[in-house]
Coordinates of C-alpha atoms (C1' of nucleotides) in Angstrom, one line a residue:
Chain A
M1 CA 216.5 85.7 136.7
P2 CA 216.1 89.1 135.1
V3 CA 213.9 89.9 132.2
A4 CA 215.3 90.4 128.7
A5 CA 217.8 93.3 128.7
D6 CA 217.3 95.2 125.5
R7 CA 214.2 97.1 126.6
T8 CA 213.5 100.3 128.4
T9 CA 213.3 100.3 132.2
S10 CA 209.6 100.9 132.2
D11 CA 208.9 98.0 129.9
R12 CA 211.1 95.7 131.9
L13 CA 209.3 96.7 135.1
L14 CA 206.0 96.0 133.4
D15 CA 207.1 92.6 132.3
A16 CA 208.3 91.6 135.7
A17 CA 205.2 93.1 137.3
V18 CA 202.9 91.0 135.1
E19 CA 204.6 87.8 136.1
L20 CA 204.7 88.5 139.8
F21 CA 201.3 90.2 140.2
A22 CA 199.7 87.2 138.4
R23 CA 201.6 84.7 140.5
H24 CA 201.4 86.2 143.9
G25 CA 198.8 88.9 143.8
F26 CA 199.0 92.6 144.6
H27 CA 199.6 92.2 148.4
G28 CA 201.8 89.2 147.9
T29 CA 204.2 91.1 145.6
S30 CA 206.6 93.7 146.7
I31 CA 208.1 96.5 144.8
R32 CA 211.6 95.2 145.6
D33 CA 210.7 91.8 144.1
I34 CA 209.6 93.4 140.9
A35 CA 212.6 95.7 140.8
E36 CA 215.0 92.8 141.3
R37 CA 213.3 90.7 138.7
A38 CA 213.4 93.6 136.2
G39 CA 217.0 94.3 137.2
V40 CA 216.3 97.9 138.0
N41 CA 216.4 100.1 141.1
V42 CA 213.6 100.1 143.6
A43 CA 212.8 103.7 142.9
A44 CA 212.2 103.1 139.2
G45 CA 208.7 101.8 139.9
H46 CA 207.6 105.0 141.5
Y47 CA 209.4 107.2 139.0
H48 CA 207.7 105.6 136.0
Y49 CA 204.3 104.6 137.5
G50 CA 203.8 106.8 140.5
S51 CA 203.1 104.1 142.9
K52 CA 202.6 100.4 143.4
A53 CA 198.9 100.7 142.6
G54 CA 199.8 102.7 139.5
L55 CA 202.1 100.0 138.3
Y56 CA 199.4 97.4 139.0
L57 CA 196.9 99.4 137.0
A58 CA 199.3 99.8 134.1
V59 CA 199.9 96.0 134.1
L60 CA 196.2 95.3 133.8
R61 CA 195.7 98.0 131.1
A62 CA 198.5 96.5 129.0
Q63 CA 197.4 92.9 129.5
F64 CA 193.8 93.4 128.5
A65 CA 194.6 95.6 125.6
E66 CA 196.7 92.7 124.4
V67 CA 193.9 90.3 125.0
R68 CA 191.6 92.3 122.8
S69 CA 194.1 92.5 119.9
E70 CA 195.0 88.8 120.3
L71 CA 191.3 87.8 120.1
A72 CA 190.9 90.0 117.0
R73 CA 194.0 88.4 115.5
R74 CA 192.6 84.9 115.9
G75 CA 189.8 86.0 113.7
I76 CA 187.0 84.9 116.0
E77 CA 185.5 88.4 115.9
P78 CA 183.6 88.1 112.6
P79 CA 181.8 91.3 111.6
A80 CA 178.3 91.3 112.9
S81 CA 176.9 91.2 109.4
A82 CA 178.5 87.7 108.9
V83 CA 176.7 86.4 111.9
R84 CA 173.5 87.8 110.7
R85 CA 173.8 86.0 107.4
A86 CA 175.3 82.7 108.6
S87 CA 173.6 79.4 108.1
R88 CA 172.8 77.2 111.1
R89 CA 175.8 75.1 110.3
E90 CA 178.1 78.1 110.1
L91 CA 176.7 79.4 113.4
V92 CA 177.5 76.2 115.1
R93 CA 181.0 76.3 113.7
L94 CA 181.4 79.9 114.9
F95 CA 180.1 78.9 118.3
E96 CA 182.5 76.1 118.8
A97 CA 185.4 78.2 117.4
R98 CA 184.7 80.9 119.9
V99 CA 184.5 78.6 122.9
T100 CA 187.7 76.8 121.8
A101 CA 189.6 80.0 121.3
M102 CA 188.6 81.4 124.7
L103 CA 189.6 78.1 126.4
E104 CA 192.9 77.8 124.6
F105 CA 193.5 81.4 125.3
L106 CA 192.8 81.0 129.0
L107 CA 194.2 77.5 129.7
G108 CA 197.4 77.8 127.8
P109 CA 199.9 76.1 128.0
P110 CA 201.4 77.9 129.6
P111 CA 198.5 79.2 131.6
S112 CA 198.1 82.8 130.6
A113 CA 198.6 85.6 133.1
H114 CA 195.4 87.1 131.9
G115 CA 193.2 84.5 133.5
Q116 CA 195.0 84.7 136.8
L117 CA 194.8 88.4 136.9
M118 CA 191.1 88.4 136.0
L119 CA 190.5 85.9 138.8
R120 CA 192.3 88.1 141.2
E121 CA 190.1 91.0 140.2
M122 CA 187.1 88.9 141.1
C123 CA 188.6 88.4 144.6
D124 CA 189.7 92.0 145.1
P125 CA 188.1 94.3 142.6
T126 CA 190.2 97.4 142.0
E127 CA 189.8 100.2 139.6
A128 CA 191.2 97.9 137.0
L129 CA 188.0 95.8 137.0
P130 CA 186.2 98.1 134.6
I131 CA 189.0 97.8 132.2
I132 CA 188.7 94.0 132.2
V133 CA 185.0 94.2 131.8
A134 CA 185.2 96.7 128.9
E135 CA 188.1 95.0 127.1
F136 CA 187.3 91.4 127.5
I137 CA 184.1 90.3 129.3
E138 CA 181.6 92.8 127.8
P139 CA 182.7 92.3 124.2
Q140 CA 182.8 88.5 124.6
T141 CA 179.4 88.6 126.1
R142 CA 177.9 90.7 123.4
E143 CA 179.4 88.6 120.6
M144 CA 178.1 85.5 122.4
E145 CA 174.7 87.0 122.7
R146 CA 174.7 87.8 119.0
L147 CA 175.4 84.1 118.2
V148 CA 172.9 82.8 120.7
A149 CA 170.2 85.2 119.4
R150 CA 170.5 83.7 116.0
L151 CA 170.5 80.1 117.4
I152 CA 167.3 80.7 119.4
P153 CA 165.2 83.1 117.3
D154 CA 162.4 85.1 118.8
A155 CA 163.7 84.6 122.4
A156 CA 163.4 87.5 124.8
R157 CA 166.6 89.6 125.2
E158 CA 166.8 88.5 128.8
V159 CA 166.7 84.8 128.0
V160 CA 169.5 85.3 125.4
S161 CA 171.5 87.1 127.9
D162 CA 171.1 84.4 130.5
I163 CA 172.2 81.8 128.0
A164 CA 175.2 83.7 127.0
F165 CA 176.1 84.0 130.6
S166 CA 175.8 80.2 131.1
V167 CA 178.2 79.6 128.2
I168 CA 180.8 82.2 129.2
G169 CA 180.3 80.9 132.8
Q170 CA 181.3 77.4 131.8
V171 CA 184.3 78.6 130.0
L172 CA 185.6 80.9 132.8
F173 CA 184.8 78.1 135.3
Y174 CA 187.4 75.8 133.8
R175 CA 190.0 78.5 134.3
F176 CA 188.9 79.7 137.7
T177 CA 188.6 76.3 139.3
M178 CA 191.8 75.0 137.6
P179 CA 193.5 74.2 140.9
V180 CA 190.5 72.2 142.1
A181 CA 189.9 70.5 138.8
L182 CA 193.5 69.4 138.6
R183 CA 193.3 68.2 142.2
L184 CA 190.2 66.1 141.5
R185 CA 191.9 64.7 138.4
R186 CA 195.1 64.1 140.4
E187 CA 197.2 65.8 137.7
S188 CA 199.5 68.8 137.8
R189 CA 198.2 70.4 134.6
Y190 CA 195.6 69.9 132.0
P191 CA 196.6 67.3 129.4
R192 CA 197.4 68.1 125.8
G193 CA 194.2 68.8 123.9
F194 CA 192.2 69.4 127.0
A195 CA 191.0 72.8 125.8
R196 CA 189.7 71.4 122.6
K197 CA 188.0 68.5 124.3
T198 CA 186.4 70.7 126.9
A199 CA 185.3 73.1 124.2
R200 CA 183.6 70.2 122.4
H201 CA 181.7 69.3 125.6
I202 CA 180.6 72.8 126.4
T203 CA 179.5 73.3 122.8
T204 CA 177.5 70.0 122.8
F205 CA 176.0 70.8 126.2
S206 CA 175.1 74.3 125.4
L207 CA 173.7 73.8 121.9
N208 CA 171.5 71.0 123.2
A209 CA 170.3 73.3 125.9
I210 CA 169.6 76.1 123.4
D211 CA 167.8 73.8 120.9
G212 CA 165.8 72.4 123.7
M213 CA 164.8 75.8 125.0
A214 CA 163.9 76.9 121.5
A215 CA 161.8 73.8 121.0
G216 CA 160.1 74.4 124.3
A217 CA 159.3 78.0 123.5
R218 CA 157.8 76.9 120.1
S219 CA 155.6 74.3 121.7
R220 CA 154.5 76.7 124.3
A221 CA 153.7 79.2 121.6
R222 CA 151.6 76.6 119.7
A223 CA 149.7 75.7 123.0
R224 CA 148.6 79.3 123.3
Chain B
M1 CA 183.5 97.3 166.0
P2 CA 184.3 94.3 168.2
V3 CA 182.6 90.9 168.0
A4 CA 180.1 89.7 170.6
A5 CA 181.7 89.6 174.0
D6 CA 180.3 86.5 175.8
R7 CA 182.6 84.1 174.0
T8 CA 186.1 82.7 174.6
T9 CA 189.1 84.6 173.2
S10 CA 189.8 81.9 170.7
D11 CA 186.3 81.9 169.4
R12 CA 186.2 85.7 169.0
L13 CA 189.5 85.5 167.2
L14 CA 188.0 83.0 164.8
D15 CA 185.0 85.1 164.2
A16 CA 187.0 88.2 163.5
A17 CA 189.4 86.2 161.3
V18 CA 186.6 84.8 159.2
E19 CA 185.3 88.3 158.5
L20 CA 188.7 89.8 157.6
F21 CA 190.3 86.9 155.7
A22 CA 187.1 86.7 153.6
R23 CA 187.1 90.4 152.9
H24 CA 190.8 91.2 152.4
G25 CA 192.5 87.8 152.0
F26 CA 195.4 86.3 153.8
H27 CA 198.1 88.8 152.8
G28 CA 195.7 91.7 153.0
T29 CA 194.8 91.0 156.6
S30 CA 197.1 91.6 159.6
I31 CA 197.1 89.9 162.9
R32 CA 196.7 93.3 164.5
D33 CA 193.5 94.0 162.5
I34 CA 192.1 90.6 163.6
A35 CA 193.1 91.2 167.2
E36 CA 191.6 94.6 167.3
R37 CA 188.3 93.5 165.8
A38 CA 188.2 90.6 168.3
G39 CA 189.0 92.9 171.1
V40 CA 192.0 90.9 172.3
N41 CA 195.7 91.2 172.4
V42 CA 197.9 90.7 169.4
A43 CA 199.7 87.8 171.0
A44 CA 196.4 85.9 171.5
G45 CA 196.5 84.7 167.9
H46 CA 199.8 83.0 168.3
Y47 CA 198.9 81.6 171.6
H48 CA 195.8 79.9 170.4
Y49 CA 196.6 79.1 166.8
G50 CA 200.4 79.0 166.7
S51 CA 200.7 81.4 163.7
K52 CA 198.8 83.5 161.3
A53 CA 198.8 80.5 158.9
G54 CA 197.5 78.3 161.6
L55 CA 194.7 80.7 162.3
Y56 CA 193.8 80.9 158.6
L57 CA 193.7 77.1 158.4
A58 CA 191.5 77.0 161.5
V59 CA 189.1 79.5 159.8
L60 CA 188.7 77.4 156.7
R61 CA 188.4 74.2 158.7
A62 CA 185.6 75.7 160.7
Q63 CA 183.8 77.3 157.8
F64 CA 183.7 74.3 155.6
A65 CA 182.7 71.9 158.4
E66 CA 179.8 74.3 158.9
V67 CA 179.0 74.3 155.2
R68 CA 178.7 70.6 155.2
S69 CA 176.4 70.5 158.2
E70 CA 174.3 73.4 156.9
L71 CA 173.8 71.6 153.5
A72 CA 172.8 68.5 155.4
R73 CA 170.4 70.5 157.5
R74 CA 168.7 71.9 154.4
G75 CA 167.9 68.3 153.5
I76 CA 169.3 68.5 150.0
E77 CA 171.4 65.4 150.7
P78 CA 168.9 62.7 150.2
P79 CA 170.2 59.2 150.8
A80 CA 171.5 57.7 147.6
S81 CA 168.8 55.1 147.6
A82 CA 166.1 57.8 147.3
V83 CA 167.8 59.1 144.1
R84 CA 168.0 55.5 142.8
R85 CA 164.2 55.0 143.2
A86 CA 163.1 58.5 142.2
S87 CA 160.8 59.2 139.3
R88 CA 161.8 61.5 136.5
R89 CA 159.6 64.2 138.0
E90 CA 161.2 63.8 141.4
L91 CA 164.6 63.8 139.9
V92 CA 163.9 67.1 138.3
R93 CA 162.6 68.5 141.5
L94 CA 165.7 67.3 143.4
F95 CA 167.9 68.8 140.7
E96 CA 166.3 72.3 141.0
A97 CA 166.3 72.1 144.8
R98 CA 170.0 71.4 144.8
V99 CA 170.9 74.2 142.4
T100 CA 168.6 76.6 144.3
A101 CA 170.1 75.6 147.7
M102 CA 173.7 76.0 146.5
L103 CA 172.9 79.4 145.0
E104 CA 171.0 80.7 148.0
F105 CA 173.8 79.4 150.1
L106 CA 176.5 81.1 148.1
L107 CA 174.8 84.4 147.2
G108 CA 173.1 85.3 150.4
P109 CA 172.1 87.9 151.3
P110 CA 174.3 88.6 152.9
P111 CA 176.9 87.1 150.7
S112 CA 178.4 84.3 152.7
A113 CA 182.1 84.2 153.6
H114 CA 182.3 80.6 152.3
G115 CA 182.1 81.7 148.7
Q116 CA 184.7 84.4 149.1
L117 CA 187.1 82.1 151.0
M118 CA 186.6 79.4 148.3
L119 CA 187.3 82.0 145.6
R120 CA 190.5 83.1 147.4
E121 CA 191.7 79.5 147.5
M122 CA 191.3 79.3 143.8
C123 CA 193.6 82.3 143.5
D124 CA 196.2 81.2 146.0
P125 CA 195.8 77.6 146.9
T126 CA 197.0 76.8 150.4
E127 CA 196.9 73.6 152.4
A128 CA 193.3 74.5 153.1
L129 CA 192.2 73.7 149.5
P130 CA 192.0 70.0 150.1
I131 CA 189.6 70.7 153.0
I132 CA 187.3 72.7 150.8
V133 CA 187.4 70.1 148.1
A134 CA 186.8 67.3 150.5
E135 CA 184.1 69.1 152.5
F136 CA 182.2 70.9 149.8
I137 CA 183.2 70.4 146.1
E138 CA 183.8 66.7 146.0
P139 CA 180.5 65.7 147.8
Q140 CA 178.5 68.2 145.8
T141 CA 180.0 66.9 142.6
R142 CA 179.3 63.3 143.5
E143 CA 175.7 64.0 144.5
M144 CA 175.2 65.9 141.2
E145 CA 176.8 63.1 139.3
R146 CA 174.3 60.7 140.9
L147 CA 171.4 62.8 139.8
V148 CA 172.8 63.4 136.3
A149 CA 173.5 59.7 135.9
R150 CA 169.8 58.9 136.5
L151 CA 168.7 61.7 134.1
I152 CA 170.8 60.5 131.3
P153 CA 170.9 56.7 131.6
D154 CA 173.6 54.6 129.9
A155 CA 175.9 57.5 129.6
A156 CA 179.6 57.0 130.0
R157 CA 181.0 57.9 133.4
E158 CA 183.1 60.6 131.8
V159 CA 180.1 62.2 130.1
V160 CA 178.2 62.3 133.4
S161 CA 181.2 63.8 135.1
D162 CA 181.5 66.5 132.4
I163 CA 177.8 67.4 132.7
A164 CA 178.0 67.6 136.5
F165 CA 180.9 69.9 136.1
S166 CA 179.0 72.1 133.7
V167 CA 176.2 72.4 136.2
I168 CA 178.4 73.1 139.3
G169 CA 180.4 75.4 137.0
Q170 CA 177.4 77.6 136.2
V171 CA 176.5 77.8 139.9
L172 CA 179.9 78.7 141.1
F173 CA 180.3 81.1 138.2
Y174 CA 177.5 83.3 139.5
R175 CA 179.3 83.6 142.8
F176 CA 182.8 84.0 141.5
T177 CA 181.9 86.7 138.9
M178 CA 179.6 88.5 141.3
P179 CA 181.5 91.8 141.1
V180 CA 181.4 91.7 137.3
A181 CA 177.8 90.6 137.0
L182 CA 176.8 93.3 139.3
R183 CA 178.8 95.8 137.4
L184 CA 177.2 94.7 134.1
R185 CA 173.8 95.0 135.7
R186 CA 174.8 98.4 137.2
E187 CA 173.6 97.3 140.6
S188 CA 175.3 97.0 144.0
R189 CA 173.9 93.6 144.9
Y190 CA 171.7 90.9 143.4
P191 CA 168.0 91.7 143.7
R192 CA 165.7 89.8 146.0
G193 CA 164.8 86.4 144.5
F194 CA 167.8 86.4 142.2
A195 CA 169.1 83.1 143.5
R196 CA 165.8 81.4 142.8
K197 CA 165.4 83.0 139.4
T198 CA 168.9 82.1 138.4
A199 CA 168.4 78.5 139.7
R200 CA 165.4 78.3 137.4
H201 CA 167.5 79.3 134.4
I202 CA 170.4 77.0 135.2
T203 CA 167.9 74.1 135.7
T204 CA 166.1 74.8 132.5
F205 CA 169.3 75.2 130.6
S206 CA 170.9 72.1 132.0
L207 CA 168.0 69.8 131.8
N208 CA 167.4 70.7 128.2
A209 CA 171.1 70.0 127.6
I210 CA 170.9 66.7 129.3
D211 CA 167.8 65.6 127.6
G212 CA 169.2 66.7 124.2
M213 CA 172.4 64.7 124.8
A214 CA 170.4 61.7 125.9
A215 CA 168.3 61.9 122.8
G216 CA 171.4 62.3 120.7
A217 CA 173.0 59.3 122.2
R218 CA 169.8 57.2 121.6
S219 CA 169.6 58.2 117.9
R220 CA 173.3 57.5 117.5
A221 CA 172.7 54.1 119.1
R222 CA 169.9 53.3 116.6
A223 CA 172.0 54.3 113.7
R224 CA 174.6 51.7 114.6
Chain C
dG1 C1' 232.1 122.7 126.4
dG2 C1' 228.4 123.7 129.2
dT3 C1' 223.6 123.6 130.4
dC4 C1' 219.4 121.4 131.3
dG5 C1' 215.9 118.0 131.7
dA6 C1' 215.2 113.2 132.0
dT7 C1' 216.6 109.1 134.0
dT8 C1' 218.9 106.0 137.4
dA9 C1' 221.1 104.9 141.8
dA10 C1' 221.9 104.6 146.8
dA11 C1' 220.4 105.5 151.0
dA12 C1' 217.3 106.8 154.3
dC13 C1' 212.5 107.2 156.2
dA14 C1' 208.5 106.1 158.6
dT15 C1' 205.5 102.5 159.1
dC16 C1' 203.8 98.1 159.4
dC17 C1' 204.5 93.2 159.7
dG18 C1' 204.6 88.4 162.3
dT19 C1' 206.4 86.9 166.2
dT20 C1' 208.6 86.6 170.9
dT21 C1' 209.3 87.9 175.5
dG22 C1' 208.4 88.4 180.2
dA23 C1' 205.4 90.1 183.5
dC24 C1' 200.8 89.8 185.4
dC25 C1' 196.6 87.7 187.0
dA26 C1' 193.1 84.3 188.0
dT27 C1' 192.1 79.7 189.5
dG28 C1' 192.5 75.2 191.7
dG29 C1' 194.9 71.5 194.2
dC30 C1' 197.7 70.4 198.1
Chain D
dG1 C1' 199.5 79.9 202.2
dC2 C1' 201.7 78.6 198.1
dC3 C1' 203.0 77.0 194.0
dA4 C1' 201.7 75.4 189.4
dT5 C1' 199.0 76.3 185.5
dG6 C1' 196.8 78.4 181.7
dG7 C1' 195.5 82.6 179.9
dT8 C1' 196.1 87.5 178.9
dC9 C1' 198.6 91.6 178.3
dA10 C1' 201.9 95.5 177.0
dA11 C1' 206.1 96.0 175.1
dA12 C1' 209.7 95.1 172.2
dC13 C1' 212.4 92.8 168.3
dG14 C1' 214.0 92.2 163.8
dG15 C1' 212.8 92.5 159.4
dA16 C1' 210.1 93.9 155.3
dT17 C1' 207.2 97.3 153.3
dG18 C1' 205.9 101.5 150.2
dT19 C1' 207.7 105.8 149.5
dT20 C1' 210.9 109.9 149.5
dT21 C1' 215.1 112.3 149.2
dT22 C1' 219.3 113.4 147.4
dA23 C1' 222.9 112.9 144.5
dA24 C1' 225.0 111.0 140.3
dT25 C1' 224.7 110.0 135.4
dC26 C1' 223.3 110.3 130.7
dG27 C1' 222.0 112.5 126.3
dA28 C1' 220.5 116.1 123.6
dC29 C1' 221.0 120.8 122.2
dC30 C1' 222.8 125.6 121.9

DNA sequence: GGTCGATTAAAACATCCGTTTGACCATGGC
DNA sequence: GCCATGGTCAAACGGATGTTTTAATCGACC
């Protein structure tokens, strides 16, 4: 089943490589598989990308550049000034919107290749990992920190950072443990609306945690 | 660097295989690498375990049987009746002890092979995944649910389950994203006491969340 | 029309892979 | 002593792998 034909050889290689690397990993995918799927010669990979590793790197570069622009397109990257001025109600809305967007983005349907490739980089970090961090994880963490900082004022930078990590952690968790979660649920894929429903839970859980920690900090401050 | 010598061939194979499968994955590890590390002949793997896949399966069986007994040894598996009778203070202590034990277990030092093998099964599920679920994830989830159920009485089973997932999620997250977390921190491994410190954060975060959700449920009940 | 650089194609290369074979060796029962 | 048995070994097998080589093809430009 070759990829769409009206594209350059290098693009078709990239498309096929995304599919197969995501599905079977670097070691589990052969140049010949990729070439066959792309409908090109085995030598094309080396000609256009130098080596198998070069092709893999190009795949991740392309994917996570796309991730960044996709997230920007969905408009969940409001200018920092907007977050600074937002009311509590607006902050909560932004929080849930962000969590929902990330989950929908990662869980599909169909399940995106991004999540799988990211997971693979956690298993076997390559020189592509810095790209993923820079293009996806770092900006998402910073934006989340900005939101959290407004939701729990006067908290130490480190506390804010830990909380942002807990939130992002819950989100990524639902992607990374998908095979297990589905097995526990005895289903073959997440049901319709699962991302939204899960986002609601994570939001509720996390906002209660944040509010509780803020209240705790206030009462400790009074006791001093 | 061969493995200790005063053991049977099949045991030395298993030891070497744990190391290498954890480090480089199934596809990334060759029978020859394993045999060399174990100091035995290449044919030994097939003789004792039938095939490479058979050896891999044996590795995971052994590892996660060990996990189960190790967790039992650490005494964080109190009989269900103890949880049923525990005071709030005791429940909180059990909660933090469980989170701490899981984190110390997963993060090391040195980082355990279990976590890495588990992560690999999330990437490429094999017939070993049911073993991991049955030996580790399922029991941990059930125990956590039991604790959570006591901490937020009268909650629906589904809510309890979601919360338990959020807690386990945060714990596994710190293992799964280790390469990224370390990169963001610009360190090569987690500092001493990191597991304990992180367990404190997860406990604080989660208990605040649970208490908040419990209070929210109560006030909604009153409004009705 | 011819030249040249860029691209594609087929074939070959060397290496590595999982697996199998058949010989060798120790041990224990008869 | 001798065979049966279970374990270990070097060697080889067939196939797959990433990569390279070499030749053919295409398109633009003078």
